[in-house]
Coordinates of C-alpha atoms in Angstrom, one line a residue:
X1 CA 67.7 148.0 104.0
X2 CA 64.4 146.3 103.9
X3 CA 61.7 147.7 106.3
X4 CA 58.8 145.4 107.5
X5 CA 56.2 147.3 109.7
X6 CA 52.8 146.9 111.2
X7 CA 50.6 149.6 109.8
X8 CA 47.1 150.8 110.9
X9 CA 45.4 148.6 108.2
X10 CA 48.0 146.2 106.8
X11 CA 51.6 145.0 107.0
X12 CA 53.9 147.1 105.1
X13 CA 57.2 146.2 103.4
X14 CA 59.2 149.1 102.6
X15 CA 56.0 151.1 102.8
X16 CA 53.9 148.8 100.4
X17 CA 51.0 146.8 101.6
X18 CA 51.6 143.2 101.9
X19 CA 49.5 140.2 102.9
X20 CA 51.1 137.3 104.7
X21 CA 50.2 133.8 103.3
X22 CA 52.0 131.7 105.7
X23 CA 52.1 128.0 106.6
X24 CA 53.5 126.2 109.7
X25 CA 56.4 123.9 109.2
X26 CA 58.4 122.9 112.3
X27 CA 62.0 122.3 111.5
X28 CA 62.4 119.9 114.4
X29 CA 59.7 117.7 113.0
X30 CA 61.3 117.2 109.5
X31 CA 64.7 115.6 108.7
X32 CA 67.0 118.5 107.7
X33 CA 67.7 117.0 104.3
X34 CA 64.1 117.1 103.5
X35 CA 63.6 120.8 104.4
X36 CA 64.1 121.9 100.9
X37 CA 61.6 119.8 99.3
X38 CA 58.9 120.6 101.9
X39 CA 59.5 124.4 101.8
X40 CA 59.3 124.3 98.0
X41 CA 55.7 122.4 98.4
X42 CA 54.7 125.5 100.5
X43 CA 55.8 127.9 97.9
X44 CA 53.9 125.7 95.3
X45 CA 50.7 125.9 97.4
X46 CA 50.8 129.6 97.2
X47 CA 52.4 130.7 100.3
X48 CA 54.9 133.4 100.7
X49 CA 56.0 132.8 104.3
X50 CA 56.7 129.8 106.7
X51 CA 56.3 129.8 110.6
X52 CA 58.2 127.6 113.1
X53 CA 58.2 127.2 116.8
X54 CA 61.5 126.5 118.7
X55 CA 61.4 123.7 121.3
X56 CA 63.6 124.8 124.4
X57 CA 63.8 121.2 125.8
X58 CA 65.0 119.8 122.2
X59 CA 67.9 122.2 122.5
X60 CA 68.7 122.2 126.2
X61 CA 67.3 118.8 127.7
X62 CA 69.7 119.2 130.8
X63 CA 70.6 122.5 132.1
X64 CA 73.8 124.0 130.5
X65 CA 73.8 121.1 127.8
X66 CA 72.8 123.3 124.7
X67 CA 72.5 121.4 121.5
X68 CA 72.7 122.4 117.9
X69 CA 70.8 125.8 118.3
X70 CA 72.2 126.4 114.7
X71 CA 69.4 124.1 113.4
X72 CA 67.0 127.1 113.5
X73 CA 69.4 129.5 111.6
X74 CA 69.9 126.7 109.1
X75 CA 66.1 126.5 108.6
X76 CA 65.7 130.1 108.3
X77 CA 68.6 130.1 105.5
X78 CA 66.6 127.4 103.7
X79 CA 63.4 129.3 103.9
X80 CA 65.2 132.4 102.4
X81 CA 66.6 130.2 99.7
X82 CA 63.0 129.0 98.9
X83 CA 61.8 132.6 98.5
X84 CA 59.7 132.4 101.6
X85 CA 59.7 135.0 104.6
X86 CA 59.7 133.5 108.1
X87 CA 57.7 134.0 111.4
X88 CA 59.5 132.8 114.4
X89 CA 57.7 131.7 117.7
X90 CA 60.6 131.1 120.2
X91 CA 58.3 130.6 123.3
X92 CA 59.8 129.9 125.7
X93 CA 56.6 128.0 125.9
X94 CA 55.2 126.7 122.5
X95 CA 52.5 124.1 123.2
X96 CA 52.7 122.5 119.5
X97 CA 51.4 119.1 120.9
X98 CA 55.1 119.0 122.0
X99 CA 56.5 117.3 125.3
X100 CA 55.9 119.7 128.1
X101 CA 54.9 122.4 125.8
X102 CA 58.8 122.8 124.9
X103 CA 59.7 123.7 128.5
X104 CA 62.6 121.5 129.9
X105 CA 61.8 119.1 132.5
X106 CA 64.5 120.6 134.7
X107 CA 62.6 123.9 134.4
X108 CA 59.1 122.7 135.1
X109 CA 60.5 120.3 137.9
X110 CA 62.4 123.2 139.5
X111 CA 59.8 125.9 139.2
X112 CA 56.5 124.2 139.2
X113 CA 53.6 126.6 139.1
X114 CA 56.1 129.5 138.9
X115 CA 56.8 128.8 135.2
X116 CA 55.4 131.4 132.8
X117 CA 55.2 134.1 135.5
X118 CA 57.0 137.0 136.7
X119 CA 59.1 134.8 139.2
X120 CA 62.7 136.1 139.2
X121 CA 64.4 132.7 139.3
X122 CA 62.3 131.5 136.2
X123 CA 63.0 134.7 134.3
X124 CA 66.5 134.3 134.8
X125 CA 66.8 130.9 133.0
X126 CA 64.7 132.1 130.3
X127 CA 66.9 135.1 129.7
X128 CA 69.9 132.9 129.6
X129 CA 68.3 130.6 127.0
X130 CA 67.0 133.5 124.8
X131 CA 70.4 135.1 124.8
X132 CA 71.8 131.8 123.7
X133 CA 69.2 131.2 120.9
X134 CA 68.2 134.6 119.5
X135 CA 71.3 135.5 117.7
X136 CA 69.9 132.8 115.2
X137 CA 67.1 135.0 114.7
X138 CA 68.6 138.5 115.0
X139 CA 71.1 137.8 112.3
X140 CA 68.3 136.9 109.9
X141 CA 66.2 139.7 110.2
X142 CA 64.5 141.1 107.1
X143 CA 66.5 144.4 107.8
X144 CA 69.7 142.4 107.5
X145 CA 68.7 140.8 104.4
X146 CA 67.3 137.8 106.0
X147 CA 63.8 136.1 105.8
X148 CA 62.6 136.9 109.5
X149 CA 59.8 139.4 109.6
X150 CA 57.7 138.6 112.8
X151 CA 58.8 137.2 116.2
X152 CA 56.1 136.0 118.8
X153 CA 56.3 136.8 122.6
X154 CA 55.3 133.7 124.5
X155 CA 52.3 131.6 123.0
X156 CA 48.6 131.6 123.6
X157 CA 49.3 133.1 127.1
X158 CA 45.7 133.9 127.5
X159 CA 44.9 130.2 127.7
X160 CA 47.0 129.9 130.6
X161 CA 47.6 132.9 132.7
X162 CA 47.1 136.8 133.2
X163 CA 50.7 137.9 134.3
X164 CA 51.0 141.2 132.4
X165 CA 54.2 141.9 134.1
X166 CA 55.7 138.8 132.6
X167 CA 54.6 139.3 129.3
X168 CA 55.8 142.8 129.2
X169 CA 59.2 141.8 130.6
X170 CA 59.4 139.0 127.9
X171 CA 58.7 141.5 125.2
X172 CA 61.4 143.8 126.5
X173 CA 63.9 140.9 126.6
X174 CA 63.2 140.2 123.0
X175 CA 64.2 143.7 122.2
X176 CA 67.3 143.8 124.4
X177 CA 68.3 140.6 122.7
X178 CA 68.4 142.5 119.4
X179 CA 65.0 141.6 117.8
X180 CA 63.8 144.8 115.8
X181 CA 61.2 143.2 113.5
X182 CA 57.5 143.5 114.9
X183 CA 56.6 141.4 117.9
X184 CA 53.0 139.8 118.2
X185 CA 50.9 137.6 120.5
X186 CA 48.5 135.0 119.6
X187 CA 45.4 133.6 121.4
X188 CA 42.0 132.4 120.9
X189 CA 39.2 134.9 119.8
X190 CA 37.8 135.3 123.3
X191 CA 37.6 138.1 125.7
X192 CA 39.3 136.5 128.6
X193 CA 42.2 134.9 126.3
X194 CA 42.9 138.2 124.5
X195 CA 42.8 140.3 127.7
X196 CA 45.1 137.7 129.4
X197 CA 47.6 137.2 126.5
X198 CA 47.8 140.7 124.8
X199 CA 50.7 143.2 125.4
X200 CA 50.3 146.9 124.9
X201 CA 52.1 148.0 121.7
X202 CA 52.3 144.4 120.3
X203 CA 50.2 143.1 117.5
X204 CA 47.5 140.7 118.7
X205 CA 46.5 137.8 116.3
X206 CA 44.0 135.3 116.7
X207 CA 43.8 131.3 116.4
X208 CA 40.9 129.6 115.1
X209 CA 39.7 127.0 112.6
X210 CA 36.5 128.5 111.3
X211 CA 34.1 131.4 111.8
X212 CA 36.8 134.2 110.7
X213 CA 34.3 137.0 110.7
X214 CA 33.1 136.3 114.2
X215 CA 36.8 135.8 115.3
X216 CA 38.0 139.1 113.9
X217 CA 35.1 140.9 115.3
X218 CA 36.1 139.9 118.6
X219 CA 39.9 140.8 117.9
X220 CA 38.6 144.2 116.8
X221 CA 37.1 145.0 120.3
X222 CA 40.6 144.6 121.6
X223 CA 42.6 145.9 118.9
X224 CA 40.7 148.6 116.7
X225 CA 43.6 149.1 114.4
X226 CA 46.4 147.1 112.7
X227 CA 46.5 144.2 110.4
X228 CA 44.1 141.3 111.1
X229 CA 45.8 138.0 111.0
X230 CA 44.9 134.4 111.8
X231 CA 48.1 133.2 113.3
X232 CA 46.8 129.6 113.6
X233 CA 44.3 128.6 110.9
X234 CA 43.6 124.9 112.1
X235 CA 43.0 123.2 108.9
X236 CA 43.2 119.7 110.5
X237 CA 44.0 118.3 114.0
X238 CA 46.2 115.9 115.9
X239 CA 45.4 112.2 117.0
X240 CA 45.7 110.6 120.5
X241 CA 46.8 107.1 121.2
X242 CA 43.7 104.9 121.7
X243 CA 41.3 107.3 119.9
X244 CA 39.7 107.4 116.7
X245 CA 41.8 109.4 113.9
X246 CA 40.6 113.0 113.3
X247 CA 40.5 114.3 109.8
X248 CA 38.8 117.5 108.4
X249 CA 36.8 117.7 105.3
X250 CA 39.1 119.4 102.4
X251 CA 36.2 121.3 101.0
X252 CA 35.1 122.8 104.3
X253 CA 38.6 123.6 105.2
X254 CA 39.2 125.5 101.9
X255 CA 36.0 127.4 102.5
X256 CA 37.3 128.6 106.0
X257 CA 40.6 129.6 104.5
X258 CA 38.6 131.7 101.7
X259 CA 36.6 133.4 104.4
X260 CA 39.8 134.4 106.1
X261 CA 41.2 136.1 103.0
X262 CA 38.0 137.7 102.1
X263 CA 38.2 139.5 105.4
X264 CA 41.2 141.2 104.0
X265 CA 43.4 139.3 106.6
X266 CA 46.8 137.7 106.6
X267 CA 47.0 133.9 107.6
X268 CA 49.2 131.2 108.9
X269 CA 47.9 127.6 107.8
X270 CA 48.6 125.3 110.9
X271 CA 49.9 123.0 109.8
X272 CA 50.9 123.3 106.2
X273 CA 53.0 120.4 106.7
X274 CA 53.0 118.6 110.1
X275 CA 55.8 116.0 109.9
X276 CA 56.6 113.5 112.8
X277 CA 57.3 113.7 116.6
X278 CA 60.5 111.8 116.2
X279 CA 62.6 110.7 119.4
X280 CA 59.4 110.3 121.7
X281 CA 58.8 114.1 121.7
X282 CA 55.0 113.8 121.4
X283 CA 53.2 115.7 124.1
X284 CA 49.8 115.0 125.7
X285 CA 46.5 116.7 126.8
X286 CA 44.0 116.5 129.7
X287 CA 40.4 116.7 128.9
X288 CA 37.2 116.5 130.9
X289 CA 36.0 118.4 134.3
X290 CA 39.2 119.8 136.0
X291 CA 39.0 117.4 138.9
X292 CA 38.6 114.5 136.6
X293 CA 40.7 115.1 133.6
X294 CA 41.5 112.1 131.4
X295 CA 45.2 111.7 130.1
X296 CA 45.4 111.7 126.3
X297 CA 48.9 111.0 124.9
X298 CA 49.6 112.2 121.3
X299 CA 50.7 109.9 118.8
X300 CA 54.1 109.9 116.9
X301 CA 52.7 111.2 113.7
X302 CA 51.9 114.8 113.4
X303 CA 50.5 114.5 109.9
X304 CA 47.8 116.9 111.3
X305 CA 45.7 116.1 108.2
X306 CA 47.6 119.0 106.7
X307 CA 47.6 119.8 102.9
X308 CA 51.3 118.2 102.6
X309 CA 51.0 114.9 104.3
X310 CA 53.6 113.3 106.7
X311 CA 55.3 111.7 103.7
X312 CA 55.7 115.1 101.9
X313 CA 52.9 114.5 99.3
X314 CA 50.2 116.8 98.2
X315 CA 46.7 116.0 99.3
X316 CA 43.1 116.9 98.0
X317 CA 43.4 119.7 100.6
X318 CA 46.5 121.1 99.2
X319 CA 44.9 121.1 95.7
X320 CA 41.9 123.1 97.0
X321 CA 44.1 125.4 99.1
X322 CA 46.2 126.1 96.0
X323 CA 43.2 127.1 94.1
X324 CA 42.2 129.5 96.9
X325 CA 45.6 131.0 97.2
X326 CA 46.2 131.3 93.7
X327 CA 43.7 134.2 93.4
X328 CA 45.9 136.1 95.9
X329 CA 49.2 135.5 94.1
X330 CA 51.2 138.2 92.4
X331 CA 52.0 136.0 89.6
X332 CA 52.1 132.2 88.5
X333 CA 52.6 129.8 91.3
X334 CA 55.6 127.7 91.1
X335 CA 55.3 124.2 89.9
X336 CA 55.2 121.4 92.3
X337 CA 58.5 119.6 93.1
X338 CA 58.7 115.8 92.1
X339 CA 56.7 113.7 94.4
X340 CA 58.7 111.9 97.1
X341 CA 59.5 108.1 96.3
X342 CA 59.0 105.6 99.0
X343 CA 61.0 102.5 99.5
X344 CA 60.0 99.5 97.3
X345 CA 58.6 96.7 99.4
X346 CA 57.7 95.1 101.5
X347 CA 61.0 94.3 103.3
X348 CA 60.9 91.9 106.2
X349 CA 63.4 92.6 108.9
X350 CA 64.3 89.5 111.1
X351 CA 65.2 90.7 114.6
X352 CA 68.0 88.0 115.3
X353 CA 69.3 89.4 118.6
X354 CA 67.8 90.2 122.0
X355 CA 68.7 91.7 125.4
X356 CA 66.5 91.7 128.4
X357 CA 65.2 95.0 129.8
X358 CA 67.3 94.6 133.0
X359 CA 70.5 94.1 130.9
X360 CA 69.8 97.1 128.9
X361 CA 69.1 99.1 132.1
X362 CA 72.6 97.9 133.2
X363 CA 74.3 99.0 130.1
X364 CA 72.5 102.4 129.4
X365 CA 70.8 103.3 132.6
X366 CA 71.5 106.1 135.1
X367 CA 72.8 105.2 138.6
X368 CA 70.4 103.5 141.0
X369 CA 69.1 105.8 143.9
X370 CA 67.5 104.7 147.1
X371 CA 65.1 106.8 149.1
X372 CA 62.2 106.6 151.4
X373 CA 59.7 107.3 148.8
X374 CA 59.8 107.0 145.0
X375 CA 61.5 109.9 143.3
X376 CA 59.5 111.3 140.2
X377 CA 61.3 111.4 136.8
X378 CA 61.9 115.1 137.2
X379 CA 63.8 114.4 140.4
X380 CA 65.9 111.5 138.6
X381 CA 66.5 113.9 135.6
X382 CA 64.6 111.6 133.2
X383 CA 62.9 113.5 130.6
X384 CA 61.7 110.7 128.0
X385 CA 61.9 107.2 128.8
X386 CA 61.2 105.0 131.8
X387 CA 62.2 104.3 135.4
X388 CA 62.4 100.9 137.0
X389 CA 61.2 101.3 140.7
X390 CA 62.0 98.3 143.1
X391 CA 60.5 97.9 146.5
X392 CA 60.2 95.0 149.0
X393 CA 56.9 93.9 150.6
X394 CA 57.8 93.0 154.4
X395 CA 56.7 89.6 155.7
X396 CA 55.1 87.5 156.7
X397 CA 51.9 89.0 156.0
X398 CA 48.6 88.1 154.3
X399 CA 47.8 88.9 150.8
X400 CA 46.5 92.5 150.4
X401 CA 45.7 94.7 147.3
X402 CA 49.0 96.4 145.9
X403 CA 49.0 99.5 143.7
X404 CA 50.7 102.9 142.9
X405 CA 49.1 106.2 143.7
X406 CA 49.6 109.2 141.6
X407 CA 51.0 106.9 138.8
X408 CA 52.0 108.7 135.5
X409 CA 51.8 107.3 133.2
X410 CA 51.9 103.4 132.6
X411 CA 53.6 100.6 134.8
X412 CA 54.4 97.0 134.0
X413 CA 54.6 95.4 137.3
X414 CA 56.2 92.0 138.5
X415 CA 56.1 90.4 141.7
X416 CA 59.1 88.0 142.6
X417 CA 60.1 88.0 139.0
X418 CA 56.4 87.0 137.5
X419 CA 54.4 89.4 135.7
X420 CA 51.6 90.7 137.9
X421 CA 49.9 93.1 135.7
X422 CA 49.9 96.6 133.8
X423 CA 48.9 99.7 135.9
X424 CA 47.8 103.1 134.7
X425 CA 46.6 106.3 136.2
X426 CA 43.0 105.3 135.9
X427 CA 43.6 101.6 137.1
X428 CA 46.2 101.6 139.6
X429 CA 45.9 98.3 141.6
X430 CA 47.0 95.0 140.7
X431 CA 44.2 92.4 139.9
X432 CA 45.4 89.9 142.4
X433 CA 46.5 90.8 146.0
X434 CA 50.1 90.2 147.1
X435 CA 51.3 88.5 150.1
X436 CA 54.7 89.3 151.8
X437 CA 57.5 88.9 151.9
X438 CA 57.9 89.8 148.2
X439 CA 60.0 91.8 145.8
X440 CA 58.2 94.1 143.6
X441 CA 59.3 95.9 140.4
X442 CA 57.5 98.6 138.5
X443 CA 58.8 99.4 135.0
X444 CA 57.0 103.0 134.6
X445 CA 57.0 104.9 131.3
X446 CA 56.1 108.5 130.6
X447 CA 53.8 108.6 127.6
X448 CA 54.3 112.4 127.1
X449 CA 54.0 115.5 129.1
X450 CA 50.9 117.8 129.0
X451 CA 51.6 120.5 126.7
X452 CA 48.6 122.7 127.1
X453 CA 46.5 124.0 130.0
X454 CA 46.8 124.3 134.0
X455 CA 48.3 120.8 134.2
X456 CA 51.5 121.8 132.3
X457 CA 54.7 120.6 133.8
X458 CA 53.1 117.9 136.1
X459 CA 55.5 115.2 137.3
X460 CA 56.0 111.7 135.9
X461 CA 56.6 108.4 137.5
X462 CA 55.0 107.2 140.8
X463 CA 54.3 110.7 142.2
X464 CA 52.4 109.3 145.2
X465 CA 53.9 106.1 146.5
X466 CA 53.5 102.2 146.4
X467 CA 50.7 101.1 148.7
X468 CA 50.2 97.7 150.0
X469 CA 46.6 97.9 151.5
X470 CA 46.8 101.3 153.0
X471 CA 50.4 101.2 153.9
X472 CA 53.2 103.0 151.9
X473 CA 56.2 100.8 151.1
X474 CA 59.2 102.7 151.7
X475 CA 62.7 102.2 150.9
X476 CA 62.4 102.5 147.2
X477 CA 65.3 102.0 144.6
X478 CA 64.9 103.7 141.4
X479 CA 66.9 103.8 138.2
X480 CA 66.3 105.6 135.0
X481 CA 66.5 104.6 131.4
X482 CA 66.7 107.8 129.2
X483 CA 65.7 107.6 125.5
X484 CA 68.6 110.0 125.0
X485 CA 71.0 107.3 126.3
X486 CA 70.5 105.4 123.1
X487 CA 71.6 108.4 121.0
X488 CA 75.3 108.5 121.9
X489 CA 77.4 107.0 119.2
X490 CA 78.2 103.5 119.9
X491 CA 76.3 103.4 123.2
X492 CA 74.2 100.4 122.3
X493 CA 77.3 98.4 121.5
X494 CA 77.5 98.0 125.4
X495 CA 74.2 96.0 125.4
X496 CA 74.9 92.3 126.0
X497 CA 72.8 91.0 122.9
X498 CA 72.3 87.2 122.7
X499 CA 70.3 85.1 120.2
X500 CA 66.5 86.0 119.9
X501 CA 65.8 82.4 121.0
X502 CA 66.9 83.4 124.3
X503 CA 63.8 85.7 124.9
X504 CA 61.6 82.9 124.1
X505 CA 63.1 80.8 126.9
X506 CA 63.0 83.7 129.3
X507 CA 59.6 83.7 130.4
X508 CA 58.2 87.0 131.6
X509 CA 61.5 88.5 131.2
X510 CA 61.5 87.7 127.4
X511 CA 58.4 89.7 126.7
X512 CA 60.3 92.9 126.9
X513 CA 63.7 94.2 126.0
X514 CA 66.0 95.5 123.1
X515 CA 65.6 93.6 119.8
X516 CA 68.0 94.1 117.0
X517 CA 68.1 93.2 113.3
X518 CA 69.5 94.1 110.0
X519 CA 68.2 94.5 106.3
X520 CA 69.6 95.4 103.0
X521 CA 68.4 97.8 100.4
X522 CA 69.3 99.1 97.1
X523 CA 68.8 102.4 95.6
X524 CA 66.6 103.5 92.7
X525 CA 68.6 104.3 89.6
X526 CA 68.0 107.4 87.7
X527 CA 65.8 109.3 90.3
X528 CA 66.2 113.1 90.7
X529 CA 64.5 115.8 92.2
X530 CA 63.0 115.8 95.7
X531 CA 63.9 112.1 96.3
X532 CA 67.5 112.8 95.4
X533 CA 67.9 115.8 97.5
X534 CA 66.4 114.4 100.5
X535 CA 68.7 111.3 100.2
X536 CA 71.9 113.6 100.3
X537 CA 72.6 113.0 103.9
X538 CA 71.7 110.5 106.6
X539 CA 72.0 109.6 110.2
X540 CA 75.6 109.8 111.5
X541 CA 76.7 110.9 108.0
X542 CA 75.4 108.0 106.2
X543 CA 74.6 108.9 102.4
X544 CA 71.1 107.8 102.2
X545 CA 69.7 105.5 99.6
X546 CA 69.7 107.2 96.0
X547 CA 66.1 108.0 95.0
X548 CA 64.4 106.9 98.4
X549 CA 62.8 109.6 100.1
X550 CA 61.0 107.5 103.0
X551 CA 59.8 104.3 104.0
X552 CA 57.0 103.0 106.4
X553 CA 57.8 100.7 109.3
X554 CA 55.1 98.4 110.9
X555 CA 55.3 96.0 113.7
X556 CA 52.5 93.7 113.7
X557 CA 51.8 91.8 116.9
X558 CA 53.9 94.2 118.9
X559 CA 52.6 96.1 121.9
X560 CA 54.4 99.3 122.9
X561 CA 57.8 100.9 122.7
X562 CA 60.3 102.8 120.5
X563 CA 62.1 102.0 117.2
X564 CA 65.4 103.1 115.9
X565 CA 66.8 102.9 112.3
X566 CA 70.5 103.3 112.0
X567 CA 70.5 105.0 115.4
X568 CA 67.6 107.5 114.5
X569 CA 64.7 107.1 116.8
X570 CA 61.5 107.2 114.8
X571 CA 59.3 107.5 117.9
X572 CA 56.8 105.5 119.9
X573 CA 54.6 102.7 118.6
X574 CA 51.5 101.4 120.4
X575 CA 49.1 98.7 119.3
X576 CA 46.3 100.7 120.6
X577 CA 46.4 102.7 117.5
X578 CA 45.2 104.6 115.5
X579 CA 48.8 104.9 114.1
X580 CA 50.1 101.8 112.6
X581 CA 53.0 102.9 110.6
X582 CA 56.0 104.8 111.7
X583 CA 57.5 107.3 109.2
X584 CA 61.1 106.6 108.3
X585 CA 62.9 109.6 106.7
X586 CA 64.8 108.5 103.5
X587 CA 68.1 110.2 104.7
X588 CA 68.5 107.9 107.6
X589 CA 68.5 104.8 105.4
X590 CA 71.8 103.4 103.8
X591 CA 72.5 101.7 100.6
X592 CA 73.5 98.3 101.7
X593 CA 73.1 97.0 105.4
X594 CA 70.8 98.8 107.7
X595 CA 70.2 98.1 111.6
X596 CA 66.9 98.3 113.4
X597 CA 66.4 98.3 117.0
X598 CA 63.2 97.8 118.7
X599 CA 62.8 98.6 122.5
X600 CA 59.5 96.6 123.6
X601 CA 58.1 97.6 127.0
X602 CA 55.3 95.6 127.5
X603 CA 54.8 92.4 125.2
X604 CA 56.9 91.6 122.3
X605 CA 55.4 90.0 118.9
X606 CA 57.2 87.7 116.5
X607 CA 60.7 88.8 116.2
X608 CA 60.3 90.7 112.8
X609 CA 59.1 94.1 111.4
X610 CA 58.2 95.2 108.0
X611 CA 59.2 98.2 105.9
X612 CA 57.5 99.5 102.8
X613 CA 56.7 102.6 100.9
X614 CA 54.4 104.0 103.6
X615 CA 50.7 104.7 104.1
X616 CA 48.7 106.2 101.3
X617 CA 47.0 109.4 101.4
X618 CA 44.0 109.1 103.6
X619 CA 40.7 110.0 101.8
X620 CA 38.0 108.4 104.1
X621 CA 37.5 110.5 107.4
X622 CA 36.3 108.2 110.2
X623 CA 35.9 111.5 112.2
X624 CA 35.7 114.9 111.3
X625 CA 36.8 118.0 113.5
X626 CA 35.5 121.5 112.9
X627 CA 37.9 123.6 115.2

């Protein structure tokens, strides 16, 4: 039986000192058929371990509807086959720039500010979830011949709260569920974070992007003995819609990694390979003074400027990190697997069919409710997607300003069927006043829930009310359109598509809706290695395209919405940038005829999209972050 322990000065495996050289790779951000290649890339970089979070909301989007928790076990098995140990961070909160920090909306909607505390009702649902999830981890602990060597209790709790009762309870729950490997916490190297997030008897680790010596000095004040570890070495950063892309200089990042290792510490590179926020699961941040925090939704790509880019390719940062890590390897590093091959292109996809947003809602939407005030997304059970609110302006009355208070996050508004404007949290009043009587529609989209800080779990939708002058308009009809409704096999077949020419003749209604088209591709003969492996399986059992690992999809002229290829949701697009190309995993493609759906929520472009091999590796950094 293998024994992994936390010693006074280092980690030990069967009594022998060992240094963990880990890299973050989230199984839920990488298509399963591509895990093997991406894990091989981590090993080739010089890592001996992989780390992953577990998003509760992905696996239980509605209470009691638990989905594919076995994915975690399959990923851990793949890590073991790749010769890597594994660190598991099950939350229940994970941050990770993921929707709601990984907490389901039915949890935050019900418990509000009681989440992540000792509250008995909150703890009860966490315990039920952990008892469902953790057998995947327990069965694969290193003591049982598996790869799992460390498990985290909560995540960066010191950045949020100070409930030591809750943290100690959670650590005890992990033990009750059968976790026997060492437990740890991770927090920023600041006194208030480490005092708020540490648990007596658990290894404390630090998260930072530079200044290792200073960071470890702070950690040592709180933990005089035990291995030093940077659990999140931020080698890059993530992007927000409407902001400049953020990249980190490879030489500087490699120097910061070298400093960590020179301190004798272990490390987890965050991210080693970032992947993609498929399915609209990207989170959001708040920044600025506490009372005036601006909303910053995260883009679909989670490339993170990582050493292995979103397309699975080695970057200059990979080369430099490999040079640093090679000095700490016990033998020669593995060779790099074959570089992934992109779809030959460009392929232009004509979107020949269209259905208006109202018709899509009729076919796939939840039942309509009526209430005095507009219900939030949480009250309607909508996690990702949009809600149509309808309300009447009584009349006769003169024209007054009309708007929405507490709007989260963006609304396309029509008055008597005519587009009247787009409202946001910052600009919540229509540009032109509205006279009564009138019928008002607001199509509100959630752009991602906050994943970090005190605004975690804030509700979405019209959280205040619809105002005409200073008068609330009551009697609101609301109907949700969940992104998950598109996932059911054959669901979109119920949408009444017509020729795309009908959109052009539909006026304002034709500027939004679901567009559909097909394209045909052929495989690349004689290709082996990573590309063939990643094409071994596809969406809904599709075989993939021989020799094609990936494609990139662009929507020139389109504004904001979501794209599916063969029923697989690539995520959100938005013309505000900086992201222009959506990553398409090769396994979701099919040799022969493929289908594309585009759900445009604001203003459609020409009825076509373009597929190609994908974006090149970025070399010029318009902005540099030094975390």
